């Protein structure tokens, strides 16, 4: 366990080297909340969403932890391209410890990044329901772990920066806009394919849990709650297997 923690701490320390990238990410998320949400607050149907800012704030928190956790994949790809993984493989630890450490490091980075947004969310919404909020925090951890694993898996498949960036942008588009981050599920219920993706989208599950904890929505369905740990497990297994295969070449 100590070896896994050492690898995770290494990745957490490396996070602060990209402070300008982090600043840009924070600015993007805050602009979504305070600029876009403020504008649309006077446009959206109040019968569907009484306060659009309060509706979007939990969703912004969900996509913030997704984007920050996913960033670990960029570093994995650079390490593989520059053969830094040869040094990592020479360290006195088992390969599974290295793999778990990388995924855990991405998870911690996502959670650290999400803390200010959670504080801002409480400032906007007020105190949450403790029981539902506890479930929401667990879902945040699962989302961060699954997205960091997905980032590692994607970076292990392709060593070309442009291909990796294109696929990452496509995933961003699907997970952000085919979700309940910016609009309620009943607004997209007429589109069967989008409704299905949105229903099991982990970003939707986390956003809806956060809304429910602040009394701004209802709890996700049981099948949605079950799908999140299953997805997290599948993504972690895929990320570790593909990362191991890429390092063994």
Coordinates of C-alpha atoms in Angstrom, one line a residue:
X1 CA 0.0 0.0 0.0
X2 CA 2.9 2.4 0.7
X3 CA 4.2 2.0 -2.8
X4 CA 0.8 2.8 -4.3
X5 CA 0.6 5.9 -2.1
X6 CA 4.1 7.0 -3.1
X7 CA 3.1 6.9 -6.8
X8 CA -0.1 8.7 -6.1
X9 CA 1.7 11.5 -4.2
X10 CA 4.1 11.8 -7.1
X11 CA 1.3 12.5 -9.5
X12 CA -0.4 14.9 -7.1
X13 CA 2.9 16.9 -6.8
X14 CA 3.2 17.0 -10.5
X15 CA -0.3 18.5 -10.7
X16 CA 1.0 21.9 -9.4
X17 CA 3.5 22.2 -12.3
X18 CA 0.6 22.9 -14.6
X19 CA -0.8 25.8 -12.6
X20 CA -1.6 27.9 -15.8
X21 CA -3.5 25.0 -17.2
X22 CA -5.4 24.6 -13.9
X23 CA -6.1 28.4 -13.9
X24 CA -7.6 28.1 -17.4
X25 CA -9.7 25.1 -16.3
X26 CA -11.0 26.9 -13.3
X27 CA -11.8 30.0 -15.4
X28 CA -13.7 27.9 -17.9
X29 CA -15.8 26.2 -15.2
X30 CA -16.5 29.5 -13.4
X31 CA -17.5 31.2 -16.7
X32 CA -20.0 28.4 -17.3
X33 CA -21.5 29.0 -13.8
X34 CA -21.4 32.8 -13.5
X35 CA -21.7 34.0 -17.1
X36 CA -23.6 31.3 -19.1
X37 CA -25.9 30.4 -16.2
X38 CA -26.7 34.0 -15.4
X39 CA -27.6 34.7 -19.1
X40 CA -29.8 31.6 -19.4
X41 CA -31.4 32.2 -16.0
X42 CA -33.6 34.8 -17.7
X43 CA -34.3 32.7 -20.8
X44 CA -35.1 29.1 -19.6
X45 CA -38.6 28.1 -18.8
X46 CA -39.1 28.8 -15.0
X47 CA -41.7 26.0 -14.9
X48 CA -38.9 23.5 -15.7
X49 CA -36.1 25.2 -13.9
X50 CA -36.9 27.9 -11.3
X51 CA -33.3 28.9 -10.7
X52 CA -30.9 28.0 -13.5
X53 CA -27.8 29.0 -11.5
X54 CA -28.7 26.6 -8.7
X55 CA -29.5 23.9 -11.3
X56 CA -26.2 24.2 -13.2
X57 CA -23.9 24.6 -10.1
X58 CA -24.0 20.8 -9.2
X59 CA -23.4 19.9 -12.9
X60 CA -20.4 22.2 -13.1
X61 CA -18.9 20.5 -10.1
X62 CA -19.4 17.1 -11.8
X63 CA -17.7 18.2 -15.0
X64 CA -14.9 19.9 -13.1
X65 CA -13.9 16.7 -11.3
X66 CA -14.3 14.8 -14.6
X67 CA -11.9 17.1 -16.5
X68 CA -9.3 17.3 -13.8
X69 CA -9.2 13.5 -13.2
X70 CA -9.0 12.9 -16.9
X71 CA -5.8 15.0 -17.2
X72 CA -3.7 12.2 -15.8
X73 CA -4.0 10.5 -19.2
X74 CA -2.1 13.4 -20.9
X75 CA 0.9 12.8 -18.6
X76 CA 0.8 9.0 -19.2
X77 CA 0.9 9.5 -22.9
X78 CA 3.9 11.9 -22.7
X79 CA 5.8 9.4 -20.5
X80 CA 5.1 6.6 -23.0
X81 CA 6.2 8.7 -26.0
X82 CA 9.4 9.8 -24.2
X83 CA 10.1 6.3 -22.8
X84 CA 9.9 7.6 -19.2
X85 CA 7.9 4.5 -18.4
X86 CA 11.2 2.5 -18.6
X87 CA 12.3 4.3 -15.5
X88 CA 9.0 3.7 -13.8
X89 CA 9.2 0.0 -14.6
X90 CA 12.7 -0.1 -13.0
X91 CA 11.4 1.1 -9.6
X92 CA 11.3 -1.4 -6.8
X93 CA 7.6 -2.1 -6.9
X94 CA 5.2 -4.5 -8.5
X95 CA 3.5 -3.5 -11.7
X96 CA 0.0 -3.6 -10.2
X97 CA 1.2 -1.2 -7.5
X98 CA 2.4 1.3 -10.2
X99 CA -0.9 0.9 -12.1
X100 CA -3.1 1.4 -9.0
X101 CA -0.9 4.3 -7.9
X102 CA -1.4 6.1 -11.3
X103 CA -5.2 5.7 -11.1
X104 CA -5.3 6.7 -7.4
X105 CA -3.1 9.8 -8.2
X106 CA -5.6 10.9 -10.9
X107 CA -8.5 10.3 -8.5
X108 CA -6.9 12.5 -5.8
X109 CA -6.1 15.2 -8.3
X110 CA -9.7 15.3 -9.3
X111 CA -10.9 15.4 -5.7
X112 CA -8.5 18.2 -4.8
X113 CA -9.7 20.2 -7.7
X114 CA -13.3 19.6 -6.8
X115 CA -13.0 20.9 -3.2
X116 CA -13.3 24.6 -4.1
X117 CA -16.3 23.9 -6.3
X118 CA -18.0 22.0 -3.5
X119 CA -17.4 24.9 -1.1
X120 CA -18.9 27.3 -3.8
X121 CA -21.8 24.9 -4.2
X122 CA -22.6 25.0 -0.5
X123 CA -22.3 28.8 -0.5
X124 CA -24.9 29.0 -3.4
X125 CA -27.2 26.2 -2.3
X126 CA -26.9 26.2 1.5
X127 CA -26.3 23.2 3.7
X128 CA -27.1 19.8 2.1
X129 CA -28.9 16.7 3.3
X130 CA -26.1 14.8 5.1
X131 CA -27.2 11.3 4.0
X132 CA -27.7 12.1 0.3
X133 CA -24.6 14.3 0.3
X134 CA -22.5 11.4 1.7
X135 CA -23.7 9.2 -1.2
X136 CA -22.9 12.1 -3.6
X137 CA -19.3 12.3 -2.2
X138 CA -18.9 8.5 -2.8
X139 CA -20.1 9.0 -6.3
X140 CA -17.6 11.8 -6.8
X141 CA -14.8 9.4 -5.8
X142 CA -16.0 6.8 -8.2
X143 CA -16.4 9.3 -11.0
X144 CA -12.8 10.6 -10.4
X145 CA -11.4 7.0 -10.3
X146 CA -13.3 5.9 -13.5
X147 CA -12.3 9.1 -15.4
X148 CA -8.6 8.9 -14.4
X149 CA -8.6 5.2 -15.5
X150 CA -10.3 6.1 -18.8
X151 CA -7.7 8.8 -19.4
X152 CA -4.9 6.3 -18.8
X153 CA -6.6 3.8 -21.1
X154 CA -7.1 6.3 -23.9
X155 CA -3.5 7.5 -23.6
X156 CA -2.2 3.9 -23.7
X157 CA -4.0 3.2 -27.0
X158 CA -2.6 6.1 -29.0
X159 CA 0.8 7.8 -28.8
X160 CA -0.2 10.6 -31.2
X161 CA -1.1 13.8 -29.5
X162 CA -3.6 14.9 -32.1
X163 CA -5.5 11.6 -32.1
X164 CA -5.6 11.5 -28.3
X165 CA -6.9 15.2 -28.2
X166 CA -9.6 14.4 -30.8
X167 CA -10.9 11.4 -28.9
X168 CA -10.7 13.3 -25.6
X169 CA -12.7 16.1 -27.1
X170 CA -15.3 13.7 -28.4
X171 CA -15.7 12.1 -25.0
X172 CA -16.0 15.6 -23.4
X173 CA -18.8 16.4 -25.9
X174 CA -20.7 13.2 -25.2
X175 CA -20.3 13.2 -21.4
X176 CA -21.0 16.9 -21.0
X177 CA -23.9 17.5 -23.5
X178 CA -25.5 14.1 -23.4
X179 CA -26.1 14.5 -19.7
X180 CA -28.2 16.5 -17.2
X181 CA -25.5 19.0 -16.5
X182 CA -27.1 21.8 -18.5
X183 CA -30.7 20.6 -18.9
X184 CA -33.1 18.3 -17.0
X185 CA -33.7 14.8 -18.1
X186 CA -37.4 15.5 -19.0
X187 CA -36.2 18.1 -21.5
X188 CA -34.4 15.4 -23.5
X189 CA -36.9 12.6 -22.9
X190 CA -38.2 12.8 -26.5
X191 CA -34.8 11.7 -27.9
X192 CA -34.5 8.0 -27.1
X193 CA -30.8 7.5 -27.9
X194 CA -29.7 10.7 -26.0
X195 CA -32.0 9.8 -23.1
X196 CA -30.4 6.4 -22.7
X197 CA -26.9 7.8 -22.8
X198 CA -27.8 10.6 -20.4
X199 CA -29.5 8.1 -18.0
X200 CA -26.4 6.0 -17.5
X201 CA -23.9 8.9 -18.0
X202 CA -21.8 9.0 -14.8
X203 CA -21.6 12.8 -15.0
X204 CA -25.5 12.8 -14.9
X205 CA -25.6 10.5 -11.9
X206 CA -23.2 12.7 -9.9
X207 CA -24.9 15.9 -10.9
X208 CA -28.4 14.6 -10.0
X209 CA -27.1 13.2 -6.7
X210 CA -25.6 16.6 -5.8
X211 CA -28.9 18.3 -6.8
X212 CA -30.9 15.9 -4.7
X213 CA -28.7 16.5 -1.7
X214 CA -29.5 20.2 -1.9
X215 CA -33.2 19.6 -2.5
X216 CA -33.0 20.8 -6.1
X217 CA -34.0 17.5 -7.7
X218 CA -34.9 13.8 -7.1
X219 CA -32.6 10.9 -6.4
X220 CA -31.3 9.0 -9.4
X221 CA -32.9 5.7 -10.1
X222 CA -31.5 2.5 -8.6
X223 CA -30.1 1.3 -11.9
X224 CA -28.2 4.5 -12.3
X225 CA -26.6 4.2 -8.9
X226 CA -25.6 0.6 -9.6
X227 CA -24.2 1.5 -13.0
X228 CA -21.6 4.0 -11.5
X229 CA -19.5 1.5 -9.5
X230 CA -19.8 -1.0 -12.4
X231 CA -18.5 1.5 -14.8
X232 CA -15.8 2.6 -12.4
X233 CA -14.6 -1.1 -12.1
X234 CA -14.7 -1.7 -15.9
X235 CA -12.8 1.5 -16.6
X236 CA -10.2 0.8 -14.0
X237 CA -9.6 -2.7 -15.4
X238 CA -9.4 -1.4 -19.0
X239 CA -7.0 1.4 -18.0
X240 CA -4.7 -0.9 -16.1
X241 CA -4.6 -3.6 -18.8
X242 CA -4.0 -1.2 -21.6
X243 CA -1.4 0.8 -19.6
X244 CA 0.4 -2.5 -18.8
X245 CA 0.4 -3.5 -22.4
X246 CA 1.7 -0.1 -23.6
X247 CA 4.6 -0.2 -21.0
X248 CA 5.5 -3.8 -22.0
X249 CA 6.2 -2.9 -25.7

